Structure formats: C-alpha cells, structure tokens
C-alpha cells in the first residue's frame, strides 16, 4: 500500500515538474519575442485607431411605450382592462416597411434619401416579459437628434394605429349594442302582448328572463365602449450623446489582441526557420 502511494506521489511530482517546464518554456518564448509582439500590438492599436477615426459613429435612441387598453369588465373584476390588440401583433407589424408612413419616413430622413425598408432594418422592437403591456423601441442613426426624432415619429405612428384599431372595435361594439337594443324592443312588445292576452305564465316568465339577459348584455358592452387609456410613453425618449457604435474599447482591444496573435505567429515562424537553418548547418558541417 505504501509503495502505491509512493509511486502516486512521484507521478504527481513529475507532472508538476513538467508543468513548470512547459510554463517556463512559454514565458521564455514570449520574452525572446517581446519586441516583435510589442511591435505587432502597436501596429494593431494604430490600425484600430485609424478604423475608429474613419468609421462613421452611430447613435441610438430608445423609448418604452405602454400600449392602449380598453375597459373589459368581468364578474370577478369590473375594473379589468384589456389591450386593444395583442402585443405580438404590434411587434410583428413593425417588422414590415408598410408600418411606416410618409410622415415617419420624412422624420427619419434628415434631408437625405431614406426608405421605409431602411427604417424597418434600423428599428428594433422588443417585448419585455414584464410588464405585459409595454414594448421597447430603439432606432440607430448617424446623429443622436435624428435617432430621437425617428423614435418619436415611430411612437406617433403606433399611437395613431392603436387609436384606429380601438375605433374599429368600438364601432363593432356599438353595432352589437344596437342589435341587442332592437331585440330588447321586440322582447318588450312580446311581454306586453303576453300580459294583455293572458298567455301562459311559463311563456311570460321566459320572455321576461330574456329581457333581463338582454339588458345585462347591453350594460356589459356599454362598459367596454370607454377607452381606458391611449398608448403613452412610459418615460421620455432616451437619446444619449455618446455613440452606440463603434465602441472604442472593443475595437482597440480587438486590435491589440490581433496584433498579439500575429506577433506570436511571427515568433513561431522565426523559431521554426532558425531551427531548420541550424539543422542544415550541422548536416553540412
């Protein structure tokens, strides 16, 4: 048993020794080629700086919009509300260029030629898990003020679309209410005829129950006519003055990393060339 532990300890010591040798070899290799690596890193940083200097900065504006909701009372919650249209419909509609009217295109153009297709590519709409009635809208543009203007125009378009959807829904509710009111008038006539003609009590009670149910349906639909709240901004549009892209730290870090990798590769090729030349020299000697 003791011999087994001794062998295991020796193997662990050998492994630790090998790791120290490998680490020492790596450090020695980097130290020998520190000049080349530093030169390549400097070139990478310079090239990254030139890229940042020549690239056009882009700015991003964002807004959080609470979607429009209408009254939707129930027996359990008479004050309940519901969105005038599903949130998924709004986010899906904004993926299409047809969602942006000419007024929105003009607000996003800044005097240059801009199309609805370009707006749909630069706008980003997300739906957070909570709250369930909010969407986040962001837009990227060459200037911070232009991005803010475009987000404001997109928000206006959504608000107008939501108002239109709500008005169509209200017209449908009004049509249903008129139909129920007509049925109630006919029901009232039947009740009067039943009282005057001495119809059977069961028929009279059934007609009366229908009238009560119709009045309840009319009251429920009437309660849904009121638009509880239009689409509104949860907070003012946020348009920071700092560019969203390209990010200086990311680009400079990438330049330094690429330069480091190239420097290591150059040193590896140099070492391989020197070993090959030494072998040829010894063979010729």
Coordinates of C-alpha atoms in Angstrom, one line a residue:
X1 CA 0.0 0.0 0.0
X2 CA 2.9 2.4 0.9
X3 CA 4.6 1.6 -2.4
X4 CA 1.4 2.5 -4.3
X5 CA 1.3 5.9 -2.5
X6 CA 5.0 6.5 -3.2
X7 CA 4.5 5.8 -6.9
X8 CA 1.5 8.1 -7.0
X9 CA 3.4 10.9 -5.2
X10 CA 6.3 10.5 -7.7
X11 CA 3.9 10.8 -10.6
X12 CA 2.3 13.9 -9.2
X13 CA 5.8 15.5 -8.7
X14 CA 6.8 14.6 -12.2
X15 CA 3.6 16.1 -13.6
X16 CA 4.1 19.3 -11.6
X17 CA 7.7 19.4 -12.8
X18 CA 6.5 19.0 -16.4
X19 CA 4.0 21.8 -16.0
X20 CA 6.7 24.1 -14.6
X21 CA 8.9 23.3 -17.5
X22 CA 6.1 24.0 -20.0
X23 CA 5.2 27.3 -18.3
X24 CA 8.9 28.3 -18.2
X25 CA 9.2 27.5 -21.9
X26 CA 6.2 29.6 -22.7
X27 CA 7.5 32.5 -20.7
X28 CA 10.9 32.2 -22.2
X29 CA 9.4 32.1 -25.7
X30 CA 7.4 35.3 -25.0
X31 CA 10.4 37.1 -23.5
X32 CA 12.6 36.3 -26.5
X33 CA 9.9 37.7 -28.9
X34 CA 8.7 40.5 -26.7
X35 CA 10.0 43.1 -29.2
X36 CA 8.1 41.6 -32.2
X37 CA 5.0 41.1 -30.1
X38 CA 5.1 44.7 -28.9
X39 CA 5.6 46.0 -32.4
X40 CA 2.6 43.9 -33.8
X41 CA 0.4 45.1 -30.9
X42 CA 1.3 48.7 -31.6
X43 CA 0.5 48.3 -35.3
X44 CA -2.8 46.6 -34.3
X45 CA -3.7 49.5 -32.0
X46 CA -2.7 52.1 -34.7
X47 CA -4.9 50.3 -37.3
X48 CA -7.8 50.1 -34.8
X49 CA -7.4 53.9 -34.1
X50 CA -7.4 54.6 -37.8
X51 CA -10.6 52.5 -38.2
X52 CA -12.3 54.4 -35.4
X53 CA -11.2 57.7 -36.9
X54 CA -12.5 56.9 -40.4
X55 CA -15.7 55.0 -39.4
X56 CA -18.9 56.9 -39.0
X57 CA -20.4 56.9 -35.5
X58 CA -24.0 55.8 -35.0
X59 CA -26.2 56.9 -32.1
X60 CA -29.2 55.1 -30.6
X61 CA -32.4 56.5 -29.1
X62 CA -34.9 54.3 -27.3
X63 CA -38.4 54.6 -25.8
X64 CA -40.8 52.5 -23.7
X65 CA -44.4 52.6 -24.8
X66 CA -47.4 51.5 -22.9
X67 CA -49.9 50.1 -25.4
X68 CA -53.5 51.3 -25.5
X69 CA -56.1 49.4 -23.4
X70 CA -59.9 49.5 -23.2
X71 CA -62.3 48.5 -20.5
X72 CA -63.1 44.8 -20.3
X73 CA -65.2 44.3 -17.1
X74 CA -65.9 40.9 -15.8
X75 CA -67.9 39.5 -12.9
X76 CA -64.7 38.9 -10.9
X77 CA -63.1 42.2 -11.8
X78 CA -65.5 45.0 -13.0
X79 CA -62.5 47.4 -13.5
X80 CA -60.5 45.0 -15.7
X81 CA -58.9 46.3 -18.9
X82 CA -57.5 44.6 -22.0
X83 CA -55.1 45.7 -24.8
X84 CA -56.9 46.9 -27.9
X85 CA -54.7 44.5 -29.9
X86 CA -52.3 41.8 -28.8
X87 CA -48.8 43.0 -28.2
X88 CA -47.4 40.4 -30.6
X89 CA -49.4 42.0 -33.4
X90 CA -47.7 45.4 -32.8
X91 CA -44.2 44.0 -32.7
X92 CA -44.8 41.8 -35.8
X93 CA -46.4 44.8 -37.7
X94 CA -43.3 47.0 -37.1
X95 CA -41.1 44.4 -38.8
X96 CA -42.7 45.4 -42.1
X97 CA -41.8 48.5 -44.1
X98 CA -45.6 49.1 -44.6
X99 CA -45.9 50.0 -40.9
X100 CA -44.1 53.4 -41.5
X101 CA -46.0 56.1 -43.3
X102 CA -44.6 59.0 -45.2
X103 CA -44.5 61.3 -42.2
X104 CA -42.3 58.8 -40.3
X105 CA -40.0 58.4 -43.4
X106 CA -39.6 62.2 -43.6
X107 CA -38.8 62.5 -39.9
X108 CA -36.1 59.8 -40.2
X109 CA -34.5 61.2 -43.4
X110 CA -32.7 64.3 -42.2
X111 CA -32.7 65.6 -45.7
X112 CA -31.2 62.5 -47.2
X113 CA -32.9 59.7 -49.2
X114 CA -34.4 57.2 -46.7
X115 CA -36.9 54.5 -47.4
X116 CA -39.3 52.6 -45.2
X117 CA -37.2 49.5 -45.8
X118 CA -34.2 51.1 -44.3
X119 CA -36.2 52.2 -41.3
X120 CA -37.5 48.7 -40.7
X121 CA -33.9 47.5 -40.8
X122 CA -32.7 50.0 -38.3
X123 CA -35.6 49.9 -35.8
X124 CA -35.6 47.3 -33.0
X125 CA -38.8 46.4 -31.1
X126 CA -38.7 44.1 -28.1
X127 CA -41.4 43.0 -25.7
X128 CA -40.2 42.5 -22.1
X129 CA -41.7 39.7 -20.1
X130 CA -43.0 42.2 -17.5
X131 CA -44.9 44.4 -17.7
X132 CA -47.0 42.7 -20.3
X133 CA -48.4 45.9 -21.9
X134 CA -45.1 47.6 -22.7
X135 CA -42.9 47.5 -25.8
X136 CA -39.3 48.9 -26.2
X137 CA -38.4 50.8 -29.3
X138 CA -34.9 51.7 -30.4
X139 CA -33.5 53.2 -33.5
X140 CA -29.9 53.8 -34.8
X141 CA -29.0 56.8 -36.8
X142 CA -25.8 58.9 -37.7
X143 CA -26.9 61.6 -35.2
X144 CA -28.4 61.5 -31.8
X145 CA -31.1 64.0 -32.6
X146 CA -32.1 62.2 -35.8
X147 CA -32.4 59.0 -33.8
X148 CA -34.6 60.7 -31.3
X149 CA -36.8 62.3 -34.0
X150 CA -37.3 58.9 -35.7
X151 CA -38.2 57.2 -32.4
X152 CA -40.8 59.9 -31.8
X153 CA -42.2 59.5 -35.3
X154 CA -42.5 55.7 -34.8
X155 CA -44.2 56.2 -31.5
X156 CA -46.7 58.6 -33.1
X157 CA -47.4 56.1 -35.8
X158 CA -48.1 53.3 -33.2
X159 CA -50.4 55.6 -31.2
X160 CA -52.4 56.5 -34.3
X161 CA -52.6 52.8 -35.4
X162 CA -53.8 51.9 -31.9
X163 CA -56.4 54.6 -31.9
X164 CA -57.7 53.3 -35.3
X165 CA -57.9 49.7 -34.0
X166 CA -59.7 50.9 -30.9
X167 CA -62.2 52.9 -33.0
X168 CA -62.9 49.9 -35.2
X169 CA -63.5 47.8 -32.1
X170 CA -65.8 50.5 -30.7
X171 CA -67.8 50.6 -33.8
X172 CA -68.3 46.8 -33.7
X173 CA -69.4 47.1 -30.0
X174 CA -71.9 49.9 -30.9
X175 CA -73.3 47.6 -33.7
X176 CA -73.7 44.8 -31.2
X177 CA -75.4 47.1 -28.7
X178 CA -77.9 48.4 -31.4
X179 CA -78.7 44.8 -32.3
X180 CA -79.3 43.9 -28.7
X181 CA -81.4 47.0 -28.2
X182 CA -83.6 46.0 -31.2
X183 CA -84.0 42.6 -29.7
X184 CA -85.0 44.2 -26.4
X185 CA -87.7 46.3 -28.1
X186 CA -89.1 43.2 -29.7
X187 CA -88.9 41.4 -26.3
X188 CA -90.8 44.2 -24.6
X189 CA -93.6 44.0 -27.2
X190 CA -93.9 40.3 -26.5
X191 CA -94.1 40.9 -22.8
X192 CA -96.9 43.4 -23.3
X193 CA -98.8 41.1 -25.6
X194 CA -98.3 38.3 -23.0
X195 CA -99.8 40.4 -20.3
X196 CA -102.7 41.6 -22.4
X197 CA -103.6 38.2 -23.9
X198 CA -103.3 36.1 -20.8
X199 CA -100.6 33.8 -22.2
X200 CA -99.4 31.0 -20.0
X201 CA -97.3 32.0 -17.1
X202 CA -94.2 30.0 -18.2
X203 CA -94.1 31.8 -21.6
X204 CA -94.3 35.2 -19.8
X205 CA -91.5 34.3 -17.4
X206 CA -89.2 33.1 -20.1
X207 CA -89.8 36.2 -22.1
X208 CA -89.1 38.3 -19.0
X209 CA -85.8 36.4 -18.3
X210 CA -84.7 37.1 -21.9
X211 CA -85.3 40.8 -21.4
X212 CA -83.2 40.7 -18.2
X213 CA -80.4 38.9 -20.0
X214 CA -80.5 41.4 -22.9
X215 CA -80.3 44.4 -20.6
X216 CA -77.3 42.8 -18.8
X217 CA -75.5 42.2 -22.2
X218 CA -76.2 45.8 -23.2
X219 CA -74.8 47.0 -19.9
X220 CA -71.7 44.9 -20.3
X221 CA -71.0 46.0 -23.8
X222 CA -71.6 49.6 -22.9
X223 CA -69.0 49.3 -20.2
X224 CA -66.5 48.3 -22.9
X225 CA -67.1 51.4 -25.0
X226 CA -64.8 53.6 -23.0
X227 CA -61.1 53.7 -24.0
X228 CA -59.4 53.5 -20.6
X229 CA -56.1 54.8 -21.8
X230 CA -54.4 55.5 -25.1
X231 CA -50.8 54.4 -25.9
X232 CA -48.5 56.6 -23.9
X233 CA -44.7 56.8 -23.3
X234 CA -43.7 55.2 -20.0
X235 CA -40.7 57.6 -19.9
X236 CA -39.3 60.3 -22.1
X237 CA -37.3 59.2 -25.2
X238 CA -33.7 58.5 -24.2
X239 CA -31.1 59.7 -26.7
X240 CA -27.6 59.8 -25.2
X241 CA -24.9 61.9 -26.9
X242 CA -22.4 59.0 -26.8
X243 CA -22.1 56.9 -29.9
X244 CA -23.5 53.4 -29.7
X245 CA -21.1 52.1 -32.3
X246 CA -18.3 51.6 -32.9
X247 CA -17.3 51.2 -29.3
X248 CA -13.7 52.4 -28.8
X249 CA -12.8 49.9 -26.1
X250 CA -14.0 46.9 -28.1
X251 CA -12.2 48.0 -31.3
X252 CA -8.9 48.8 -29.5
X253 CA -9.0 45.6 -27.6
X254 CA -9.6 43.7 -30.8
X255 CA -6.7 45.5 -32.4
X256 CA -4.3 44.7 -29.6
X257 CA -5.4 41.0 -29.5
X258 CA -5.0 40.5 -33.2
X259 CA -1.6 42.2 -33.0
X260 CA -0.6 39.9 -30.1
X261 CA -1.6 36.8 -32.1
X262 CA 0.2 37.9 -35.2
X263 CA 3.3 38.6 -33.1
X264 CA 3.2 35.1 -31.6
X265 CA 2.8 33.6 -35.0
X266 CA 5.7 35.6 -36.4
X267 CA 7.9 34.4 -33.5
X268 CA 6.8 30.8 -34.1
X269 CA 7.7 31.0 -37.7
X270 CA 11.0 32.7 -36.9
X271 CA 11.9 29.9 -34.4
X272 CA 11.0 27.2 -36.9
X273 CA 13.1 28.9 -39.5
X274 CA 16.1 29.2 -37.2
X275 CA 15.8 25.5 -36.1
X276 CA 15.7 24.4 -39.7
X277 CA 18.7 26.6 -40.6
X278 CA 20.7 25.1 -37.7
X279 CA 19.9 21.6 -38.7
X280 CA 21.1 22.3 -42.3
X281 CA 24.2 23.9 -40.9
X282 CA 25.0 20.9 -38.7
X283 CA 24.3 18.5 -41.6
X284 CA 26.6 20.4 -44.0
X285 CA 29.2 20.7 -41.3

